[in-house]
Short mmCIF file of N, CA and C in Angstrom, two decimals:
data_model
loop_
_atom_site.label_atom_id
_atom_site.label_comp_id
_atom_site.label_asym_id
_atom_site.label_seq_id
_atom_site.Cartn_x
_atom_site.Cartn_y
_atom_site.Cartn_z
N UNK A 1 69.58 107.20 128.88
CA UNK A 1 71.01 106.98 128.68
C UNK A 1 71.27 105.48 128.49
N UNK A 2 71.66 105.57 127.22
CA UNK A 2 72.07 103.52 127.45
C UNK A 2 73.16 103.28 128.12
N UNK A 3 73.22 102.29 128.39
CA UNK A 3 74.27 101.66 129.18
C UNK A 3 74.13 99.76 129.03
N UNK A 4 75.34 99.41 129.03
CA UNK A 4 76.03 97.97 128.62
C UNK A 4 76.98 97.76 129.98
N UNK A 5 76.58 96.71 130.83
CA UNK A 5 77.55 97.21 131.72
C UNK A 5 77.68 95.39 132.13
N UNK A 6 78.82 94.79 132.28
CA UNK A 6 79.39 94.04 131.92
C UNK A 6 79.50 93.20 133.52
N UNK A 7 79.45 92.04 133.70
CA UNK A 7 80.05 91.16 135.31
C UNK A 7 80.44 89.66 134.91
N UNK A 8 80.79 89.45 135.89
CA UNK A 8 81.27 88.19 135.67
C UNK A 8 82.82 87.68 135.09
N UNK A 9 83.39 89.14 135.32
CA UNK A 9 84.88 88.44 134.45
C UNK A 9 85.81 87.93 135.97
N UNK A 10 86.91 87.52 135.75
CA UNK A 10 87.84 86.95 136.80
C UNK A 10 88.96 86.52 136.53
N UNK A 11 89.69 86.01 137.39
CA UNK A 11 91.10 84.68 137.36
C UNK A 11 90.53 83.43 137.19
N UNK A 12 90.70 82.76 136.57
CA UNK A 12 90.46 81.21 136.76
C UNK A 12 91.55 80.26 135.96
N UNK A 13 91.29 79.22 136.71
CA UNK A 13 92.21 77.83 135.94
C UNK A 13 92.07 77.33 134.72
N UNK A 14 93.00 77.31 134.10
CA UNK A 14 92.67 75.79 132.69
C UNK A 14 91.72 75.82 132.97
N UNK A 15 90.36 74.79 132.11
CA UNK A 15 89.65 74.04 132.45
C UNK A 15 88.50 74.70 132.85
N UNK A 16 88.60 75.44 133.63
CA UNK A 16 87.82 76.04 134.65
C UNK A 16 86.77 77.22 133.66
N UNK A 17 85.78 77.44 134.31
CA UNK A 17 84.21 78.39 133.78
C UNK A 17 84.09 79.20 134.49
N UNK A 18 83.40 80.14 133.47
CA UNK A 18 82.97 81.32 134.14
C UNK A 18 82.17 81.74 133.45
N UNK A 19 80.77 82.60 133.97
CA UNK A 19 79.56 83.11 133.54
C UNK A 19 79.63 84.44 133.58
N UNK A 20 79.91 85.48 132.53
CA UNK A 20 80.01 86.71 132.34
C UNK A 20 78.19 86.94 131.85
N UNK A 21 77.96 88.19 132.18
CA UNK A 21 76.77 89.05 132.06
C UNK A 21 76.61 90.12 131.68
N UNK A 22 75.99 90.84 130.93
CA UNK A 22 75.59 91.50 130.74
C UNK A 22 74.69 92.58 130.43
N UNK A 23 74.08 93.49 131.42
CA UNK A 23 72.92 94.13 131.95
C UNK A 23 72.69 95.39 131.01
N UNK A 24 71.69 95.59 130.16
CA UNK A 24 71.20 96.62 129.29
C UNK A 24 70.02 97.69 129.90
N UNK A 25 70.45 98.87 129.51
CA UNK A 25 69.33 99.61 130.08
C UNK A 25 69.26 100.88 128.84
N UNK A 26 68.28 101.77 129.15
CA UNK A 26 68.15 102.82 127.92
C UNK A 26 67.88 102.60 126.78
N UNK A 27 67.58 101.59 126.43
CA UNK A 27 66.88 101.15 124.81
C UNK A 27 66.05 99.62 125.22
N UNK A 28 65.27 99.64 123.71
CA UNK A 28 64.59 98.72 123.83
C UNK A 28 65.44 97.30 123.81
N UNK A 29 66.00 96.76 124.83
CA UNK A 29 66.97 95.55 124.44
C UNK A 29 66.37 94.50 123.44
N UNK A 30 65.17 93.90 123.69
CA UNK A 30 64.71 92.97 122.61
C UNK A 30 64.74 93.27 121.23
N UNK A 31 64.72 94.94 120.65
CA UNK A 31 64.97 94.81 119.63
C UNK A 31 66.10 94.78 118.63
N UNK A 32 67.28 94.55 119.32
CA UNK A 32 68.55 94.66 119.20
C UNK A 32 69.36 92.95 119.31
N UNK A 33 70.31 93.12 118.04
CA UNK A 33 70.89 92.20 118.65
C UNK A 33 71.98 92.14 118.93
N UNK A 34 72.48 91.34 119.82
CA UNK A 34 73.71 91.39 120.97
C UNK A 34 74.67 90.62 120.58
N UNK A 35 75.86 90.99 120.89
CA UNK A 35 76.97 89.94 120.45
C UNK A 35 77.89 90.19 121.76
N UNK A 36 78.93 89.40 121.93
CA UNK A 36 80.30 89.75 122.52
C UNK A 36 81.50 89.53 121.54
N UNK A 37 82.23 90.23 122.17
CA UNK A 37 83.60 90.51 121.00
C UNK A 37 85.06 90.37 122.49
N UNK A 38 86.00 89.77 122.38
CA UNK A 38 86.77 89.99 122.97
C UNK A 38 88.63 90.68 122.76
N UNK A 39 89.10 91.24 123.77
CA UNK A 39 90.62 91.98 123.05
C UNK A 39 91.46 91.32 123.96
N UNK A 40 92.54 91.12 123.59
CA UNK A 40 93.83 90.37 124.78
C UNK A 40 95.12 91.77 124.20
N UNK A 41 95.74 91.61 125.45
CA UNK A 41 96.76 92.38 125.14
C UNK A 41 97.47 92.50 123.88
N UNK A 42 97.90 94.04 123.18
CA UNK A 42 98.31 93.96 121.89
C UNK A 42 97.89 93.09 120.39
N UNK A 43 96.70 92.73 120.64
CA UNK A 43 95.68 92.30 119.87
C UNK A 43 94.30 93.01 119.33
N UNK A 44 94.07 93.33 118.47
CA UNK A 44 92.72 93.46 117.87
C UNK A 44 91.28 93.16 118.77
N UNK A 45 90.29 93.77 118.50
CA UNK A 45 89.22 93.23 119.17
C UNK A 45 88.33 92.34 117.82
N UNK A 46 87.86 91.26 119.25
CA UNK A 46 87.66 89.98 117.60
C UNK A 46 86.34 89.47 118.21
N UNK A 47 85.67 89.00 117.24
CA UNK A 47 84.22 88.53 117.68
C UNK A 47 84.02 87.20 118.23
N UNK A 48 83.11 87.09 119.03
CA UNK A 48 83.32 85.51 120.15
C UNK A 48 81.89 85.07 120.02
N UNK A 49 80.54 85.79 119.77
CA UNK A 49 79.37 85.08 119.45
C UNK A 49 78.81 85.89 119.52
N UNK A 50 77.16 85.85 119.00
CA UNK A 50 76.25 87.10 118.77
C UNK A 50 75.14 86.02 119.09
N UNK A 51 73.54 86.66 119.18
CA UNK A 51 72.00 86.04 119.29
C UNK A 51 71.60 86.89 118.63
N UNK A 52 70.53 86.40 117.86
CA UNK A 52 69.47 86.92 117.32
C UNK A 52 68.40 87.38 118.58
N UNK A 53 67.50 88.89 118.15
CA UNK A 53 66.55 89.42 118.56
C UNK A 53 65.95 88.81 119.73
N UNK A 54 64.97 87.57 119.14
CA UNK A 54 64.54 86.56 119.78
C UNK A 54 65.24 85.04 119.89
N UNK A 55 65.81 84.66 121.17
CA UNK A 55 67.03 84.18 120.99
C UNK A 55 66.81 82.60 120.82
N UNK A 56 66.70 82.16 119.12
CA UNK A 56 66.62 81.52 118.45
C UNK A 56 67.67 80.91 117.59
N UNK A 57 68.74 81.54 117.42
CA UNK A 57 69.72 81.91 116.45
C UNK A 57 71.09 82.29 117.17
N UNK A 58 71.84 81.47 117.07
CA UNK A 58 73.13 82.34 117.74
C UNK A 58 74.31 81.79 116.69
N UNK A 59 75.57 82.20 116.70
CA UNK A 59 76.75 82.26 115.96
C UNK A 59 78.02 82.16 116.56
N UNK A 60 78.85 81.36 116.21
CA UNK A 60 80.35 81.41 116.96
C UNK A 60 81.67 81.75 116.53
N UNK A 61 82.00 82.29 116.95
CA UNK A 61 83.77 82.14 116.27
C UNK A 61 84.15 81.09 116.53
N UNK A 62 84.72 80.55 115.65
CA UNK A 62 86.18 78.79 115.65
C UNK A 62 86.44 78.35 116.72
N UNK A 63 87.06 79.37 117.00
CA UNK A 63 87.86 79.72 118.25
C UNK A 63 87.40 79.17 119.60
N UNK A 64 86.11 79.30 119.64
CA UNK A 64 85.31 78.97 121.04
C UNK A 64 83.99 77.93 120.95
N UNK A 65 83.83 77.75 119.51
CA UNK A 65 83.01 76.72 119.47
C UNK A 65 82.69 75.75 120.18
N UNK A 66 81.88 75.33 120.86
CA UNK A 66 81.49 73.99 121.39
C UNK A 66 82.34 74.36 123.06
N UNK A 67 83.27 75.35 123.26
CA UNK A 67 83.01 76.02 124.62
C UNK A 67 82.18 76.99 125.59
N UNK A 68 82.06 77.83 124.41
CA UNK A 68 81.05 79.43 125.03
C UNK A 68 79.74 78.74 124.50
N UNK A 69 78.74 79.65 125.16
CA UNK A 69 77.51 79.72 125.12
C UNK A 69 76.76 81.08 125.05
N UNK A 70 76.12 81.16 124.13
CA UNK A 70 75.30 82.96 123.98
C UNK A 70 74.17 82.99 124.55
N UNK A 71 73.82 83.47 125.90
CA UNK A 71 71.53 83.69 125.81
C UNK A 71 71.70 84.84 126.19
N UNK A 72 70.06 84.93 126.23
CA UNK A 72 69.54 86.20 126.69
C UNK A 72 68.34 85.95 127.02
N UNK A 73 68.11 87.14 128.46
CA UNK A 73 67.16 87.02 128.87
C UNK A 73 66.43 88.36 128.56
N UNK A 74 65.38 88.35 127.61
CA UNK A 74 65.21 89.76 127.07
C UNK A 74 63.68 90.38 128.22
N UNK A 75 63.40 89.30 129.06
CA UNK A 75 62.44 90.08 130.07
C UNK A 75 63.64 90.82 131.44
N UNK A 76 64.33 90.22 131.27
CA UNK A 76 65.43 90.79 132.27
C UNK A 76 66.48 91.95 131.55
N UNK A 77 66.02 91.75 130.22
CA UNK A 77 67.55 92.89 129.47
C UNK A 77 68.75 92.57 130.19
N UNK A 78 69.15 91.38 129.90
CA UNK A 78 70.29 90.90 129.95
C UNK A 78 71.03 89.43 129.29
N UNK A 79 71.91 89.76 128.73
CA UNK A 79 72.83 88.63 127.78
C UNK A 79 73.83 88.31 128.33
N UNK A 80 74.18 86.95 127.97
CA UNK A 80 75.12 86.17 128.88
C UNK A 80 75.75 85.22 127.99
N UNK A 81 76.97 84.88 128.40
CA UNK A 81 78.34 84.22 127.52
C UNK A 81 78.57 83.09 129.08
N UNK A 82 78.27 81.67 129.03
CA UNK A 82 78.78 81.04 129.79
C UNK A 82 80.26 80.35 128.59
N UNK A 83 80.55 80.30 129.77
CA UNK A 83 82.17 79.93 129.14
C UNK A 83 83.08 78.74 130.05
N UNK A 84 83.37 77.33 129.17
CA UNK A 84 83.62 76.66 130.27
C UNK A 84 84.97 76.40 129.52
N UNK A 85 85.70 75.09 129.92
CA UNK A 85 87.15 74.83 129.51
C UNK A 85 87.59 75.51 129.16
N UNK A 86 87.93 76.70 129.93
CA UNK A 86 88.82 77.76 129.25
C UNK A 86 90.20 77.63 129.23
N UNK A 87 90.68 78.00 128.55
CA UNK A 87 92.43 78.05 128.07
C UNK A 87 92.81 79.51 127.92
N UNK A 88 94.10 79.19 128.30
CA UNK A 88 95.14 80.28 129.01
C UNK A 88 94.47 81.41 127.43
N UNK A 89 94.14 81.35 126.20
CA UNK A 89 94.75 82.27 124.79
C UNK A 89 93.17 82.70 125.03
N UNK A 90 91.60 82.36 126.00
CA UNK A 90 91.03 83.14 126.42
C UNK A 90 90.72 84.53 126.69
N UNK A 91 92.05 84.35 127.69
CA UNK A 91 92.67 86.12 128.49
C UNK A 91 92.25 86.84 127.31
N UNK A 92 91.47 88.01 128.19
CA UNK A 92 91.02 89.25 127.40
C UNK A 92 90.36 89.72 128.16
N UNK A 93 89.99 91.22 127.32
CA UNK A 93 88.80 91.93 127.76
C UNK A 93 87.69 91.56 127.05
N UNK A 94 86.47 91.49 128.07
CA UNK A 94 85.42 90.94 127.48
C UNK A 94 84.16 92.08 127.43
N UNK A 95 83.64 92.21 125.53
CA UNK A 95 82.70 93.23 125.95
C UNK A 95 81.20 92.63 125.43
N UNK A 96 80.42 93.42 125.56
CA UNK A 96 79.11 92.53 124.84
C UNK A 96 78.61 94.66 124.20
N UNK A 97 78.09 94.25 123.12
CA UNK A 97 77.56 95.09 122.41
C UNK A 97 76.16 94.74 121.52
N UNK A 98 75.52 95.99 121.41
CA UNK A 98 74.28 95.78 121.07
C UNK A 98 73.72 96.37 119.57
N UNK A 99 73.10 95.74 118.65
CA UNK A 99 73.24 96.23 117.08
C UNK A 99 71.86 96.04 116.77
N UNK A 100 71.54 97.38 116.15
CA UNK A 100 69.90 97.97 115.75
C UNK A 100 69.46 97.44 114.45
N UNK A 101 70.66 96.92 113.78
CA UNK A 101 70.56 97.36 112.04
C UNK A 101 70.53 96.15 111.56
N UNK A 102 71.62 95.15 112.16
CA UNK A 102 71.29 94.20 111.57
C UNK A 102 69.87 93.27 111.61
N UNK A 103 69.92 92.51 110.65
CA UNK A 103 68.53 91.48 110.35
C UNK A 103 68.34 90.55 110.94
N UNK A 104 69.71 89.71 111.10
CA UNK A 104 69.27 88.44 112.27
C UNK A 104 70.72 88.24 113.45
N UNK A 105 72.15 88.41 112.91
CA UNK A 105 72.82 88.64 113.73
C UNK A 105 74.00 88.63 113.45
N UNK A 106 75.07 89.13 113.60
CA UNK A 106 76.25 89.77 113.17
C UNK A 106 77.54 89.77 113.81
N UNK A 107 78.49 89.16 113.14
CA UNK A 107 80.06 89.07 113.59
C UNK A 107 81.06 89.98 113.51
N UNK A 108 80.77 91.35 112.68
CA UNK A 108 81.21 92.73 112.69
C UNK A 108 81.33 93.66 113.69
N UNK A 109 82.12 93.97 114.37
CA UNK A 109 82.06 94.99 115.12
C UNK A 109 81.40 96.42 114.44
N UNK A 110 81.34 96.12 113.42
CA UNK A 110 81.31 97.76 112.50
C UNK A 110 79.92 97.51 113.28
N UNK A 111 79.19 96.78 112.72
CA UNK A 111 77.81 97.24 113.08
C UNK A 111 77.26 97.36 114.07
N UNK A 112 77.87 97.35 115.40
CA UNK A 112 76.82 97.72 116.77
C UNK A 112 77.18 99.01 116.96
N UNK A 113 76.11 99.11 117.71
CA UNK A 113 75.77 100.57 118.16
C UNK A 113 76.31 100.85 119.07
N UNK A 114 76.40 99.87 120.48
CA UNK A 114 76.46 100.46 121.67
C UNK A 114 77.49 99.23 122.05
N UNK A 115 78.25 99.55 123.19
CA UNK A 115 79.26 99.03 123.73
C UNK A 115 79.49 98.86 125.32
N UNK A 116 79.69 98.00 126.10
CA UNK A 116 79.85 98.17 127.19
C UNK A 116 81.46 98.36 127.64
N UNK A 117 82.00 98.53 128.97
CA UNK A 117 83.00 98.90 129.71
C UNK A 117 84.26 97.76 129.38
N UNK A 118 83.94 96.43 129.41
CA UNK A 118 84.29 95.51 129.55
C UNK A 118 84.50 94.64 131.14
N UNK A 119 84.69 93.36 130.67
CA UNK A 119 85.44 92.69 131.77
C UNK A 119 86.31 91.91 131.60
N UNK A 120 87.88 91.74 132.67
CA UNK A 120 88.89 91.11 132.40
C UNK A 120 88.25 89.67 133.02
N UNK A 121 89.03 88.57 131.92
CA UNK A 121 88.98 87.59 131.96
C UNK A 121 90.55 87.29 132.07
N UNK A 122 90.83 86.35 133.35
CA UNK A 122 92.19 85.91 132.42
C UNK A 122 92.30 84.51 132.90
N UNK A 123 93.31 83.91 132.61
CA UNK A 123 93.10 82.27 132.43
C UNK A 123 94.44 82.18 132.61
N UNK A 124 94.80 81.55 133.78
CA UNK A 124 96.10 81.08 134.16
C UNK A 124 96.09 79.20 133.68
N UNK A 125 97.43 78.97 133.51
CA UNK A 125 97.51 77.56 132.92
C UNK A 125 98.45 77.10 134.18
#
């Protein structure tokens, strides 16, 4: 049974970080690659960064550039989004998902396979 199952979300300040996680089980995690995507109230779900396979390669949205951070630890089957100076337009649900198909790594939601629960993030100012 796969499973995507998500930690690390919270309250925090302006400014303030937080290390969300995410724990894979039921498939081969290394051969997949992982992204997170996040949703805020009455908003769309929108892409926040992805890694390649072997985590060599990663990608950002605008949006969070030069704040978030993508790894993975593929002997542990688990991917991780550190996230620091966060700002209040943060707030969301945070998910991380996992994609078979693509080649090196992908900003589409269309293309993953698998999805986790999420976690709330929110960011008071």
């Amino acid at each position: 049974q796969v499973q995507l199952v998500e930690s690390g979300g919270g309250l925090v300040q302006a400014g303030g970080s937080l290390r969300l996680s995410c724990a894979a089980s039921g498939f081969t995690f290394n051969t997949y690659v992982m992204g997170w995507f996040r949703q805020a109230p009455g908003k769309e779900r929108e892409f926040v960064a992805t890694i390649s396979r072997s985590p060599s390669s990663t990608y950002y949205a605008d949006s969070i550039k030069g704040r978030f951070a993508i790894s993975r630890d593929n002997a542990k089957n688990t991917v991780f989004l550190q996230m620091v100076n966060l700002k209040p337009e943060d707030t969301a649900v945070y998910y991380c998902a996992a994609d078979r198909r693509s080649y090196y790594y992908s900003s589409s939601a269309t293309t993953y396979d698998y999805w986790g629960q999420g976690t709330q993030v929110t960011v008071s100012s």
